[in-house]
Amino acid sequence: MLEAYIFGTILCGFFGIILKKNLVMKIISMDVMSTGVIAYYVLIASRDGLFTPIVSNVKNRAFADPVPQAVILTAIVIGFSIQALMLVGVMKLARDNPTLETNEIEKNNTP
């Protein structure tokens, strides 16, 4: 059931990127889709019966791999920086255009 919600989040972001005409809404949709992909990766990486690799007296445990955690943290940081870069680009576009609708920007910038 949780997988269905995560796939729904990814699809909402995907269709938001395709169907929305406002550039800020496209950036938000991309962030929603990125969050869904990260949540799916976390869901796959977390299995029942896995423990954190901390020194203890108990032997024969199935330890969690710390590499997916590092990959997810890297993906979050990269996603944040890309989102900030896109918002700066939209701010620069907003200086020259009265609207952020993609159709109007294309009309204003075609020769």
Coordinates of C-alpha atoms in Angstrom, one line a residue:
M1 CA 0.0 0.0 0.0
L2 CA 2.8 2.4 0.8
E3 CA 4.4 1.7 -2.6
A4 CA 1.1 2.8 -4.3
Y5 CA 1.2 6.1 -2.4
I6 CA 4.9 6.6 -3.4
F7 CA 4.2 5.9 -7.0
G8 CA 1.2 8.2 -6.8
T9 CA 3.5 11.0 -5.6
I10 CA 5.9 10.3 -8.4
L11 CA 3.1 10.4 -11.0
C12 CA 1.6 13.6 -9.5
G13 CA 5.0 15.3 -9.9
F14 CA 5.5 13.9 -13.4
F15 CA 2.1 15.1 -14.6
G16 CA 2.6 18.4 -12.9
I17 CA 5.8 19.0 -14.9
I18 CA 4.0 18.1 -18.1
L19 CA 0.7 19.8 -17.6
K20 CA 1.4 23.0 -15.6
K21 CA 2.3 26.1 -17.6
N22 CA 3.6 28.2 -14.7
L23 CA 7.4 27.8 -14.3
V24 CA 7.2 27.9 -10.5
M25 CA 4.6 25.2 -10.5
K26 CA 6.9 23.1 -12.7
I27 CA 9.7 23.5 -10.2
I28 CA 7.5 22.5 -7.3
S29 CA 6.3 19.5 -9.4
M30 CA 9.9 18.4 -10.0
D31 CA 10.5 18.6 -6.3
V32 CA 7.5 16.5 -5.5
M33 CA 8.6 13.9 -8.1
S34 CA 12.2 13.9 -6.6
T35 CA 10.7 13.4 -3.1
G36 CA 8.7 10.4 -4.3
V37 CA 11.8 8.8 -5.9
I38 CA 13.8 9.3 -2.7
A39 CA 10.9 7.8 -0.7
Y40 CA 10.8 4.8 -3.0
Y41 CA 14.6 4.3 -2.6
V42 CA 14.3 4.5 1.2
L43 CA 11.4 2.0 1.1
I44 CA 13.4 -0.5 -0.9
A45 CA 16.5 0.0 1.2
S46 CA 14.7 -0.5 4.5
R47 CA 13.9 -4.2 5.0
D48 CA 12.6 -5.9 8.1
G49 CA 15.2 -7.5 10.4
L50 CA 18.0 -5.1 9.5
F51 CA 19.9 -3.4 12.3
T52 CA 22.2 -0.4 12.3
P53 CA 25.9 -1.4 12.3
I54 CA 26.7 -0.4 15.9
V55 CA 29.1 -2.4 18.0
S56 CA 27.2 -4.6 20.4
N57 CA 27.4 -8.0 22.1
V58 CA 24.8 -9.7 19.9
K59 CA 26.2 -11.7 17.0
N60 CA 24.7 -12.9 13.8
R61 CA 22.6 -9.9 12.9
A62 CA 21.7 -8.7 9.5
F63 CA 23.2 -5.2 9.4
A64 CA 21.9 -2.4 7.3
D65 CA 24.1 -1.1 4.5
P66 CA 25.1 2.5 5.2
V67 CA 25.8 3.2 1.5
P68 CA 22.1 3.9 0.5
Q69 CA 21.9 6.4 3.4
A70 CA 24.8 8.3 2.0
V71 CA 23.3 8.2 -1.5
I72 CA 20.0 9.5 -0.3
L73 CA 21.7 12.4 1.6
T74 CA 23.6 13.2 -1.5
A75 CA 20.4 13.1 -3.6
I76 CA 18.6 15.5 -1.2
V77 CA 21.5 18.0 -1.3
I78 CA 21.8 17.9 -5.1
G79 CA 18.0 18.2 -5.5
F80 CA 18.0 21.2 -3.2
S81 CA 20.8 22.9 -5.1
I82 CA 19.1 22.2 -8.5
Q83 CA 15.9 23.7 -7.2
A84 CA 17.6 26.8 -6.0
L85 CA 19.4 27.2 -9.3
M86 CA 16.1 26.9 -11.2
L87 CA 14.4 29.4 -9.0
V88 CA 17.2 31.9 -9.7
G89 CA 16.7 31.3 -13.4
V90 CA 13.0 31.9 -13.0
M91 CA 13.7 35.1 -11.1
K92 CA 15.9 36.4 -14.0
L93 CA 13.1 35.5 -16.4
A94 CA 10.6 37.4 -14.3
R95 CA 12.6 40.6 -14.7
D96 CA 12.1 40.6 -18.4
N97 CA 8.6 39.1 -18.7
P98 CA 5.5 40.2 -16.9
T99 CA 4.3 36.6 -16.5
L100 CA 5.8 33.2 -15.8
E101 CA 3.5 31.3 -18.1
T102 CA 5.6 29.3 -20.6
N103 CA 3.3 30.1 -23.5
E104 CA 3.6 33.9 -23.0
I105 CA 7.3 33.7 -22.6
E106 CA 7.7 31.8 -25.8
K107 CA 5.4 34.3 -27.6
N108 CA 7.5 37.3 -26.3
N109 CA 10.8 35.7 -27.2
T110 CA 10.1 34.4 -30.7
P111 CA 11.4 36.6 -33.6

